[in-house]
Amino acid sequence: MISLDLQGHKALITGASGGLGGAIAKTLAKAGAHVAVHYRKGQIEADAVVSAITAQGGLAHTFQADLSDPKAAAQLIQDVEAALGGLDILVNNAGMDGVHALVGDDNPDLWEKVVAVDLFGPYYCARAALSHMEKSQRGVIINITSVHEFIPWEGYSAYTSAKAGLSMLTKTLAQESADKGIRVVAVAPGAIQTSINRPVWSNPESLKDLNEKIAMGRMGKPEEIANAVAFLASDLASYITGTTLAVDGGMLIYPEFRHGG
Ligand code: BGC
């Protein structure tokens, strides 16, 4: 029997108060990992994730930090390391879409904030985690990008730029770390039903438009991303590094090209 076993592993999931991060934390815990549930503002949601995990007999703790601040990110990694007694799985999940605005009509401060959270945050966490992982010569860093590391998205230039940057950070870090026993991979979710895109899926017209952009014709569930993350974090993925796994129901296969052309 094949088994996905994370027993004995220590994992930090950033932005785990949200739908995607919460599902990832629960799934990694279910596979046996001791998990650190990071949040910035959503303490109630983060506590609920920890309660759900401990109710199932798992191990989890919450940690608060603003990851756009390099000192706070480094402190978080140090705190998690101390509390869990190590860190060998880092899931850089925390992120934001930002406000819809075309370049020129937008606000440079808001643009910078999105890049700070979506690209600098993962970079700060990765660089702090690497020094711990290098010592033990084992570790996996999983960056949650998006189909928008590939697909341009009108009104979200900061988001697409940050996610494309995070993809290249993944590859470069993987290249730097492969001989140290550390794998670095990205997961690119498509449209996963969480609060981030509630305005889209709560409106029947925009939901129909979105579903037409997905070959499978439906949005994804957070657990469908979490399962992919658990696989990549495990030894089942021992030969996978420096690449992006799209988990998008076929958004990247241009379903609109089923006709015409
Ligand atoms: C965004 C969602 C969006 C999805 C598909 C994700 O990266 O966070 O808001 O629905 O991409 O466009």
PDB file of C-alpha atoms and ligand atoms in Angstrom:
ATOM      1  CA  MET A   1       0.000   0.000   0.000  1.00  0.00           C
ATOM      2  CA  ILE A   2       1.277   3.471  -0.816  1.00  0.00           C
ATOM      3  CA  SER A   3       1.050   5.955   2.022  1.00  0.00           C
ATOM      4  CA  LEU A   4       1.530   9.675   2.303  1.00  0.00           C
ATOM      5  CA  ASP A   5       3.272   9.961   5.635  1.00  0.00           C
ATOM      6  CA  LEU A   6       4.425  13.246   7.175  1.00  0.00           C
ATOM      7  CA  GLN A   7       4.879  11.806  10.672  1.00  0.00           C
ATOM      8  CA  GLY A   8       7.690  13.615  12.482  1.00  0.00           C
ATOM      9  CA  HIS A   9       7.724  16.543  10.047  1.00  0.00           C
ATOM     10  CA  LYS A  10       7.361  20.159  11.219  1.00  0.00           C
ATOM     11  CA  ALA A  11       5.456  22.415   8.838  1.00  0.00           C
ATOM     12  CA  LEU A  12       4.735  26.145   8.724  1.00  0.00           C
ATOM     13  CA  ILE A  13       1.803  27.288   6.603  1.00  0.00           C
ATOM     14  CA  THR A  14       1.583  31.043   6.163  1.00  0.00           C
ATOM     15  CA  GLY A  15      -1.810  32.659   5.778  1.00  0.00           C
ATOM     16  CA  ALA A  16      -3.417  29.613   7.346  1.00  0.00           C
ATOM     17  CA  SER A  17      -6.355  31.607   8.687  1.00  0.00           C
ATOM     18  CA  GLY A  18      -7.683  31.711   5.109  1.00  0.00           C
ATOM     19  CA  GLY A  19      -9.540  29.033   3.165  1.00  0.00           C
ATOM     20  CA  LEU A  20      -6.579  27.664   1.227  1.00  0.00           C
ATOM     21  CA  GLY A  21      -4.022  27.861   4.040  1.00  0.00           C
ATOM     22  CA  GLY A  22      -6.451  26.391   6.563  1.00  0.00           C
ATOM     23  CA  ALA A  23      -7.128  23.389   4.327  1.00  0.00           C
ATOM     24  CA  ILE A  24      -3.392  22.906   3.753  1.00  0.00           C
ATOM     25  CA  ALA A  25      -2.687  23.012   7.510  1.00  0.00           C
ATOM     26  CA  LYS A  26      -5.459  20.470   8.219  1.00  0.00           C
ATOM     27  CA  THR A  27      -4.314  18.108   5.472  1.00  0.00           C
ATOM     28  CA  LEU A  28      -0.645  18.191   6.479  1.00  0.00           C
ATOM     29  CA  ALA A  29      -1.680  17.567  10.089  1.00  0.00           C
ATOM     30  CA  LYS A  30      -3.873  14.655   8.983  1.00  0.00           C
ATOM     31  CA  ALA A  31      -0.777  13.180   7.304  1.00  0.00           C
ATOM     32  CA  GLY A  32       1.005  13.389  10.667  1.00  0.00           C
ATOM     33  CA  ALA A  33       2.895  16.694  10.514  1.00  0.00           C
ATOM     34  CA  HIS A  34       3.146  19.050  13.487  1.00  0.00           C
ATOM     35  CA  VAL A  35       1.869  22.317  12.034  1.00  0.00           C
ATOM     36  CA  ALA A  36       2.392  26.018  12.685  1.00  0.00           C
ATOM     37  CA  VAL A  37      -0.691  27.971  11.640  1.00  0.00           C
ATOM     38  CA  HIS A  38       0.383  31.505  10.733  1.00  0.00           C
ATOM     39  CA  TYR A  39      -2.028  34.439  10.487  1.00  0.00           C
ATOM     40  CA  ARG A  40      -1.777  38.199  10.261  1.00  0.00           C
ATOM     41  CA  LYS A  41      -5.259  39.426  11.192  1.00  0.00           C
ATOM     42  CA  GLY A  42      -7.496  36.364  11.321  1.00  0.00           C
ATOM     43  CA  GLN A  43      -6.872  35.120  14.833  1.00  0.00           C
ATOM     44  CA  ILE A  44     -10.366  33.638  15.236  1.00  0.00           C
ATOM     45  CA  GLU A  45     -10.052  31.716  11.970  1.00  0.00           C
ATOM     46  CA  ALA A  46      -6.526  30.535  12.846  1.00  0.00           C
ATOM     47  CA  ASP A  47      -7.705  29.347  16.281  1.00  0.00           C
ATOM     48  CA  ALA A  48     -10.519  27.422  14.572  1.00  0.00           C
ATOM     49  CA  VAL A  49      -7.994  25.659  12.312  1.00  0.00           C
ATOM     50  CA  VAL A  50      -5.916  24.659  15.357  1.00  0.00           C
ATOM     51  CA  SER A  51      -9.038  23.433  17.213  1.00  0.00           C
ATOM     52  CA  ALA A  52     -10.096  21.326  14.225  1.00  0.00           C
ATOM     53  CA  ILE A  53      -6.626  19.764  14.073  1.00  0.00           C
ATOM     54  CA  THR A  54      -6.313  19.056  17.795  1.00  0.00           C
ATOM     55  CA  ALA A  55      -9.854  17.613  17.882  1.00  0.00           C
ATOM     56  CA  GLN A  56      -8.577  14.977  15.415  1.00  0.00           C
ATOM     57  CA  GLY A  57      -5.576  14.225  17.637  1.00  0.00           C
ATOM     58  CA  GLY A  58      -3.147  16.365  15.608  1.00  0.00           C
ATOM     59  CA  LEU A  59      -0.547  18.885  16.747  1.00  0.00           C
ATOM     60  CA  ALA A  60      -0.911  22.588  15.852  1.00  0.00           C
ATOM     61  CA  HIS A  61      -0.158  26.077  17.174  1.00  0.00           C
ATOM     62  CA  THR A  62      -0.925  29.601  15.960  1.00  0.00           C
ATOM     63  CA  PHE A  63       1.662  32.292  15.209  1.00  0.00           C
ATOM     64  CA  GLN A  64       0.988  35.940  14.328  1.00  0.00           C
ATOM     65  CA  ALA A  65       3.214  38.028  12.018  1.00  0.00           C
ATOM     66  CA  ASP A  66       3.108  40.643   9.252  1.00  0.00           C
ATOM     67  CA  LEU A  67       5.235  38.913   6.613  1.00  0.00           C
ATOM     68  CA  SER A  68       5.765  42.015   4.509  1.00  0.00           C
ATOM     69  CA  ASP A  69       8.153  43.052   7.309  1.00  0.00           C
ATOM     70  CA  PRO A  70      11.498  41.216   6.967  1.00  0.00           C
ATOM     71  CA  LYS A  71      12.238  41.309  10.705  1.00  0.00           C
ATOM     72  CA  ALA A  72       8.811  39.905  11.565  1.00  0.00           C
ATOM     73  CA  ALA A  73       9.238  37.111   8.996  1.00  0.00           C
ATOM     74  CA  ALA A  74      12.666  36.137  10.372  1.00  0.00           C
ATOM     75  CA  GLN A  75      11.281  36.212  13.920  1.00  0.00           C
ATOM     76  CA  LEU A  76       8.351  34.008  12.880  1.00  0.00           C
ATOM     77  CA  ILE A  77      10.679  31.352  11.487  1.00  0.00           C
ATOM     78  CA  GLN A  78      12.783  31.470  14.646  1.00  0.00           C
ATOM     79  CA  ASP A  79       9.694  31.193  16.886  1.00  0.00           C
ATOM     80  CA  VAL A  80       8.264  28.288  14.886  1.00  0.00           C
ATOM     81  CA  GLU A  81      11.596  26.479  14.914  1.00  0.00           C
ATOM     82  CA  ALA A  82      11.831  26.870  18.701  1.00  0.00           C
ATOM     83  CA  ALA A  83       8.213  25.878  19.404  1.00  0.00           C
ATOM     84  CA  LEU A  84       8.086  22.873  17.059  1.00  0.00           C
ATOM     85  CA  GLY A  85      11.690  21.791  17.575  1.00  0.00           C
ATOM     86  CA  GLY A  86      12.540  22.192  13.894  1.00  0.00           C
ATOM     87  CA  LEU A  87      11.134  23.191  10.537  1.00  0.00           C
ATOM     88  CA  ASP A  88      11.317  21.088   7.412  1.00  0.00           C
ATOM     89  CA  ILE A  89       8.233  22.086   5.436  1.00  0.00           C
ATOM     90  CA  LEU A  90       7.502  25.728   4.610  1.00  0.00           C
ATOM     91  CA  VAL A  91       4.331  26.509   2.676  1.00  0.00           C
ATOM     92  CA  ASN A  92       4.389  30.118   1.501  1.00  0.00           C
ATOM     93  CA  ASN A  93       0.651  30.505   1.061  1.00  0.00           C
ATOM     94  CA  ALA A  94      -0.130  33.993   2.437  1.00  0.00           C
ATOM     95  CA  GLY A  95      -1.144  36.334  -0.351  1.00  0.00           C
ATOM     96  CA  MET A  96      -3.607  38.887  -1.625  1.00  0.00           C
ATOM     97  CA  ASP A  97      -5.155  39.717  -5.005  1.00  0.00           C
ATOM     98  CA  GLY A  98      -5.132  43.476  -4.364  1.00  0.00           C
ATOM     99  CA  VAL A  99      -7.613  46.025  -5.645  1.00  0.00           C
ATOM    100  CA  HIS A 100      -8.735  45.908  -9.285  1.00  0.00           C
ATOM    101  CA  ALA A 101      -7.195  48.882 -11.134  1.00  0.00           C
ATOM    102  CA  LEU A 102      -5.558  49.397 -14.514  1.00  0.00           C
ATOM    103  CA  VAL A 103      -1.951  50.603 -14.524  1.00  0.00           C
ATOM    104  CA  GLY A 104      -2.115  54.381 -14.440  1.00  0.00           C
ATOM    105  CA  ASP A 105      -5.436  54.460 -12.592  1.00  0.00           C
ATOM    106  CA  ASP A 106      -3.914  52.499  -9.725  1.00  0.00           C
ATOM    107  CA  ASN A 107      -2.146  53.506  -6.550  1.00  0.00           C
ATOM    108  CA  PRO A 108       1.612  52.756  -6.437  1.00  0.00           C
ATOM    109  CA  ASP A 109       1.499  52.244  -2.655  1.00  0.00           C
ATOM    110  CA  LEU A 110      -1.148  49.540  -3.042  1.00  0.00           C
ATOM    111  CA  TRP A 111       0.837  47.969  -5.901  1.00  0.00           C
ATOM    112  CA  GLU A 112       3.886  47.817  -3.659  1.00  0.00           C
ATOM    113  CA  LYS A 113       1.858  46.288  -0.815  1.00  0.00           C
ATOM    114  CA  VAL A 114       0.681  43.406  -3.017  1.00  0.00           C
ATOM    115  CA  VAL A 115       4.245  42.683  -4.144  1.00  0.00           C
ATOM    116  CA  ALA A 116       5.463  42.956  -0.532  1.00  0.00           C
ATOM    117  CA  VAL A 117       2.954  40.347   0.652  1.00  0.00           C
ATOM    118  CA  ASP A 118       2.943  38.024  -2.390  1.00  0.00           C
ATOM    119  CA  LEU A 119       6.638  38.043  -3.322  1.00  0.00           C
ATOM    120  CA  PHE A 120       8.792  39.601  -0.603  1.00  0.00           C
ATOM    121  CA  GLY A 121       6.983  37.690   2.175  1.00  0.00           C
ATOM    122  CA  PRO A 122       7.776  34.265   0.651  1.00  0.00           C
ATOM    123  CA  TYR A 123      11.350  35.412  -0.005  1.00  0.00           C
ATOM    124  CA  TYR A 124      11.854  36.568   3.612  1.00  0.00           C
ATOM    125  CA  CYS A 125      10.383  33.337   4.992  1.00  0.00           C
ATOM    126  CA  ALA A 126      12.345  31.132   2.604  1.00  0.00           C
ATOM    127  CA  ARG A 127      15.688  32.762   3.347  1.00  0.00           C
ATOM    128  CA  ALA A 128      15.148  32.417   7.100  1.00  0.00           C
ATOM    129  CA  ALA A 129      13.896  28.817   6.806  1.00  0.00           C
ATOM    130  CA  LEU A 130      16.766  27.789   4.536  1.00  0.00           C
ATOM    131  CA  SER A 131      19.378  28.330   7.207  1.00  0.00           C
ATOM    132  CA  HIS A 132      17.535  25.849   9.470  1.00  0.00           C
ATOM    133  CA  MET A 133      16.949  23.379   6.639  1.00  0.00           C
ATOM    134  CA  GLU A 134      20.579  23.540   5.534  1.00  0.00           C
ATOM    135  CA  LYS A 135      21.717  22.473   8.990  1.00  0.00           C
ATOM    136  CA  SER A 136      19.554  19.350   8.904  1.00  0.00           C
ATOM    137  CA  GLN A 137      20.131  18.832   5.156  1.00  0.00           C
ATOM    138  CA  ARG A 138      16.444  18.273   4.560  1.00  0.00           C
ATOM    139  CA  GLY A 139      13.491  20.456   3.724  1.00  0.00           C
ATOM    140  CA  VAL A 140      10.766  21.348   1.271  1.00  0.00           C
ATOM    141  CA  ILE A 141       9.616  24.841   0.402  1.00  0.00           C
ATOM    142  CA  ILE A 142       6.285  25.047  -1.409  1.00  0.00           C
ATOM    143  CA  ASN A 143       5.322  28.397  -2.869  1.00  0.00           C
ATOM    144  CA  ILE A 144       1.660  28.910  -3.662  1.00  0.00           C
ATOM    145  CA  THR A 145       1.631  30.873  -6.885  1.00  0.00           C
ATOM    146  CA  SER A 146      -1.412  30.972  -9.168  1.00  0.00           C
ATOM    147  CA  VAL A 147      -2.433  30.301 -12.740  1.00  0.00           C
ATOM    148  CA  HIS A 148      -1.636  34.017 -12.940  1.00  0.00           C
ATOM    149  CA  GLU A 149       2.062  33.217 -12.851  1.00  0.00           C
ATOM    150  CA  PHE A 150       1.257  32.336 -16.520  1.00  0.00           C
ATOM    151  CA  ILE A 151      -2.014  34.108 -17.426  1.00  0.00           C
ATOM    152  CA  PRO A 152      -2.143  37.913 -17.574  1.00  0.00           C
ATOM    153  CA  TRP A 153      -5.068  39.360 -15.608  1.00  0.00           C
ATOM    154  CA  GLU A 154      -6.422  42.790 -16.397  1.00  0.00           C
ATOM    155  CA  GLY A 155      -6.518  45.067 -13.355  1.00  0.00           C
ATOM    156  CA  TYR A 156      -4.190  42.869 -11.279  1.00  0.00           C
ATOM    157  CA  SER A 157      -0.719  43.748 -12.582  1.00  0.00           C
ATOM    158  CA  ALA A 158       0.855  43.718  -9.115  1.00  0.00           C
ATOM    159  CA  TYR A 159      -0.561  40.243  -8.447  1.00  0.00           C
ATOM    160  CA  THR A 160       0.506  38.759 -11.793  1.00  0.00           C
ATOM    161  CA  SER A 161       3.966  40.332 -11.502  1.00  0.00           C
ATOM    162  CA  ALA A 162       4.421  39.045  -7.959  1.00  0.00           C
ATOM    163  CA  LYS A 163       3.263  35.518  -8.857  1.00  0.00           C
ATOM    164  CA  ALA A 164       5.475  35.322 -11.961  1.00  0.00           C
ATOM    165  CA  GLY A 165       8.344  36.547  -9.760  1.00  0.00           C
ATOM    166  CA  LEU A 166       7.551  33.911  -7.150  1.00  0.00           C
ATOM    167  CA  SER A 167       7.712  31.263  -9.862  1.00  0.00           C
ATOM    168  CA  MET A 168      11.226  32.358 -10.843  1.00  0.00           C
ATOM    169  CA  LEU A 169      12.230  32.588  -7.176  1.00  0.00           C
ATOM    170  CA  THR A 170      11.074  28.961  -6.854  1.00  0.00           C
ATOM    171  CA  LYS A 171      13.292  27.821  -9.722  1.00  0.00           C
ATOM    172  CA  THR A 172      16.341  29.794  -8.649  1.00  0.00           C
ATOM    173  CA  LEU A 173      16.065  28.688  -5.019  1.00  0.00           C
ATOM    174  CA  ALA A 174      15.610  25.095  -6.176  1.00  0.00           C
ATOM    175  CA  GLN A 175      18.811  25.390  -8.188  1.00  0.00           C
ATOM    176  CA  GLU A 176      20.666  26.852  -5.209  1.00  0.00           C
ATOM    177  CA  SER A 177      19.366  24.205  -2.775  1.00  0.00           C
ATOM    178  CA  ALA A 178      19.214  20.928  -4.692  1.00  0.00           C
ATOM    179  CA  ASP A 179      22.593  19.731  -3.424  1.00  0.00           C
ATOM    180  CA  LYS A 180      21.630  20.536   0.176  1.00  0.00           C
ATOM    181  CA  GLY A 181      18.750  18.074   0.399  1.00  0.00           C
ATOM    182  CA  ILE A 182      16.178  20.835  -0.026  1.00  0.00           C
ATOM    183  CA  ARG A 183      13.442  20.817  -2.665  1.00  0.00           C
ATOM    184  CA  VAL A 184      11.645  23.985  -3.751  1.00  0.00           C
ATOM    185  CA  VAL A 185       8.418  23.728  -5.748  1.00  0.00           C
ATOM    186  CA  ALA A 186       5.388  25.813  -6.617  1.00  0.00           C
ATOM    187  CA  VAL A 187       1.702  24.964  -6.734  1.00  0.00           C
ATOM    188  CA  ALA A 188      -0.392  27.123  -9.050  1.00  0.00           C
ATOM    189  CA  PRO A 189      -4.038  27.032  -8.008  1.00  0.00           C
ATOM    190  CA  GLY A 190      -6.729  28.038 -10.467  1.00  0.00           C
ATOM    191  CA  ALA A 191     -10.038  29.421  -9.242  1.00  0.00           C
ATOM    192  CA  ILE A 192     -10.487  27.865  -5.829  1.00  0.00           C
ATOM    193  CA  GLN A 193     -13.665  28.761  -3.965  1.00  0.00           C
ATOM    194  CA  THR A 194     -12.543  30.813  -0.950  1.00  0.00           C
ATOM    195  CA  SER A 195     -13.273  34.272   0.433  1.00  0.00           C
ATOM    196  CA  ILE A 196     -10.619  35.804  -1.874  1.00  0.00           C
ATOM    197  CA  ASN A 197     -12.942  35.434  -4.884  1.00  0.00           C
ATOM    198  CA  ARG A 198     -16.327  35.512  -3.113  1.00  0.00           C
ATOM    199  CA  PRO A 199     -17.472  38.549  -5.149  1.00  0.00           C
ATOM    200  CA  VAL A 200     -17.029  36.434  -8.311  1.00  0.00           C
ATOM    201  CA  TRP A 201     -18.653  33.145  -7.211  1.00  0.00           C
ATOM    202  CA  SER A 202     -21.472  34.751  -5.222  1.00  0.00           C
ATOM    203  CA  ASN A 203     -22.812  36.340  -8.408  1.00  0.00           C
ATOM    204  CA  PRO A 204     -24.382  33.805 -10.854  1.00  0.00           C
ATOM    205  CA  GLU A 205     -23.334  35.781 -13.931  1.00  0.00           C
ATOM    206  CA  SER A 206     -19.670  36.172 -13.003  1.00  0.00           C
ATOM    207  CA  LEU A 207     -19.572  32.550 -11.765  1.00  0.00           C
ATOM    208  CA  LYS A 208     -20.820  31.374 -15.184  1.00  0.00           C
ATOM    209  CA  ASP A 209     -18.143  33.486 -16.885  1.00  0.00           C
ATOM    210  CA  LEU A 210     -15.470  32.044 -14.578  1.00  0.00           C
ATOM    211  CA  ASN A 211     -16.602  28.437 -15.100  1.00  0.00           C
ATOM    212  CA  GLU A 212     -16.272  28.941 -18.856  1.00  0.00           C
ATOM    213  CA  LYS A 213     -12.583  29.668 -18.281  1.00  0.00           C
ATOM    214  CA  ILE A 214     -12.091  26.262 -16.616  1.00  0.00           C
ATOM    215  CA  ALA A 215     -11.930  23.108 -18.768  1.00  0.00           C
ATOM    216  CA  MET A 216     -13.600  21.062 -16.012  1.00  0.00           C
ATOM    217  CA  GLY A 217     -16.317  23.703 -15.800  1.00  0.00           C
ATOM    218  CA  ARG A 218     -16.211  24.189 -12.042  1.00  0.00           C
ATOM    219  CA  MET A 219     -14.224  25.963  -9.327  1.00  0.00           C
ATOM    220  CA  GLY A 220     -11.809  23.958  -7.189  1.00  0.00           C
ATOM    221  CA  LYS A 221     -12.111  23.098  -3.520  1.00  0.00           C
ATOM    222  CA  PRO A 222      -9.384  24.110  -1.030  1.00  0.00           C
ATOM    223  CA  GLU A 223      -8.820  20.402  -0.234  1.00  0.00           C
ATOM    224  CA  GLU A 224      -7.887  19.797  -3.881  1.00  0.00           C
ATOM    225  CA  ILE A 225      -4.956  22.186  -3.456  1.00  0.00           C
ATOM    226  CA  ALA A 226      -4.111  20.818  -0.010  1.00  0.00           C
ATOM    227  CA  ASN A 227      -3.808  17.257  -1.379  1.00  0.00           C
ATOM    228  CA  ALA A 228      -1.316  18.422  -4.009  1.00  0.00           C
ATOM    229  CA  VAL A 229       0.691  20.285  -1.363  1.00  0.00           C
ATOM    230  CA  ALA A 230       0.739  17.210   0.902  1.00  0.00           C
ATOM    231  CA  PHE A 231       2.029  15.063  -1.965  1.00  0.00           C
ATOM    232  CA  LEU A 232       4.763  17.568  -2.858  1.00  0.00           C
ATOM    233  CA  ALA A 233       5.768  17.898   0.798  1.00  0.00           C
ATOM    234  CA  SER A 234       6.123  14.122   1.154  1.00  0.00           C
ATOM    235  CA  ASP A 235       8.847  11.712   0.109  1.00  0.00           C
ATOM    236  CA  LEU A 236       6.534  10.516  -2.670  1.00  0.00           C
ATOM    237  CA  ALA A 237       7.748  13.658  -4.453  1.00  0.00           C
ATOM    238  CA  SER A 238      11.427  13.070  -3.615  1.00  0.00           C
ATOM    239  CA  TYR A 239      12.605  13.706  -7.210  1.00  0.00           C
ATOM    240  CA  ILE A 240      10.500  16.824  -7.863  1.00  0.00           C
ATOM    241  CA  THR A 241      12.093  20.239  -7.544  1.00  0.00           C
ATOM    242  CA  GLY A 242      12.169  23.581  -9.335  1.00  0.00           C
ATOM    243  CA  THR A 243       8.838  23.234 -11.086  1.00  0.00           C
ATOM    244  CA  THR A 244       5.241  24.403 -10.818  1.00  0.00           C
ATOM    245  CA  LEU A 245       2.346  21.985 -10.474  1.00  0.00           C
ATOM    246  CA  ALA A 246      -0.849  23.578 -11.800  1.00  0.00           C
ATOM    247  CA  VAL A 247      -3.948  22.482  -9.884  1.00  0.00           C
ATOM    248  CA  ASP A 248      -6.523  24.360 -11.904  1.00  0.00           C
ATOM    249  CA  GLY A 249      -9.151  22.051 -13.428  1.00  0.00           C
ATOM    250  CA  GLY A 250      -7.620  22.841 -16.803  1.00  0.00           C
ATOM    251  CA  MET A 251      -7.598  26.637 -16.768  1.00  0.00           C
ATOM    252  CA  LEU A 252      -4.191  26.616 -18.417  1.00  0.00           C
ATOM    253  CA  ILE A 253      -5.254  24.458 -21.352  1.00  0.00           C
ATOM    254  CA  TYR A 254      -7.229  27.273 -22.975  1.00  0.00           C
ATOM    255  CA  PRO A 255     -10.739  25.735 -22.894  1.00  0.00           C
ATOM    256  CA  GLU A 256     -11.934  28.584 -25.110  1.00  0.00           C
ATOM    257  CA  PHE A 257      -9.943  26.902 -27.917  1.00  0.00           C
ATOM    258  CA  ARG A 258     -12.289  23.926 -27.906  1.00  0.00           C
ATOM    259  CA  HIS A 259     -14.033  25.834 -30.683  1.00  0.00           C
ATOM    260  CA  GLY A 260     -12.786  27.876 -33.582  1.00  0.00           C
ATOM    261  CA  GLY A 261      -9.279  29.185 -33.836  1.00  0.00           C
TER     262      GLY A 261
HETATM  263  C1  BGC B   1      -6.962  34.482  -7.550  1.00  0.00           C
HETATM  264  C2  BGC B   1      -8.459  34.328  -7.580  1.00  0.00           C
HETATM  265  C3  BGC B   1      -8.944  34.027  -8.997  1.00  0.00           C
HETATM  266  C4  BGC B   1      -8.162  32.894  -9.611  1.00  0.00           C
HETATM  267  C5  BGC B   1      -8.526  32.644 -11.068  1.00  0.00           C
HETATM  268  C6  BGC B   1      -6.330  33.283  -8.198  1.00  0.00           C
HETATM  269  O1  BGC B   1      -4.954  33.359  -8.192  1.00  0.00           O
HETATM  270  O2  BGC B   1      -6.502  34.619  -6.224  1.00  0.00           O
HETATM  271  O3  BGC B   1      -9.077  35.494  -7.084  1.00  0.00           O
HETATM  272  O4  BGC B   1     -10.319  33.676  -8.960  1.00  0.00           O
HETATM  273  O5  BGC B   1      -6.777  33.181  -9.539  1.00  0.00           O
HETATM  274  O6  BGC B   1      -8.503  33.808 -11.851  1.00  0.00           O
END
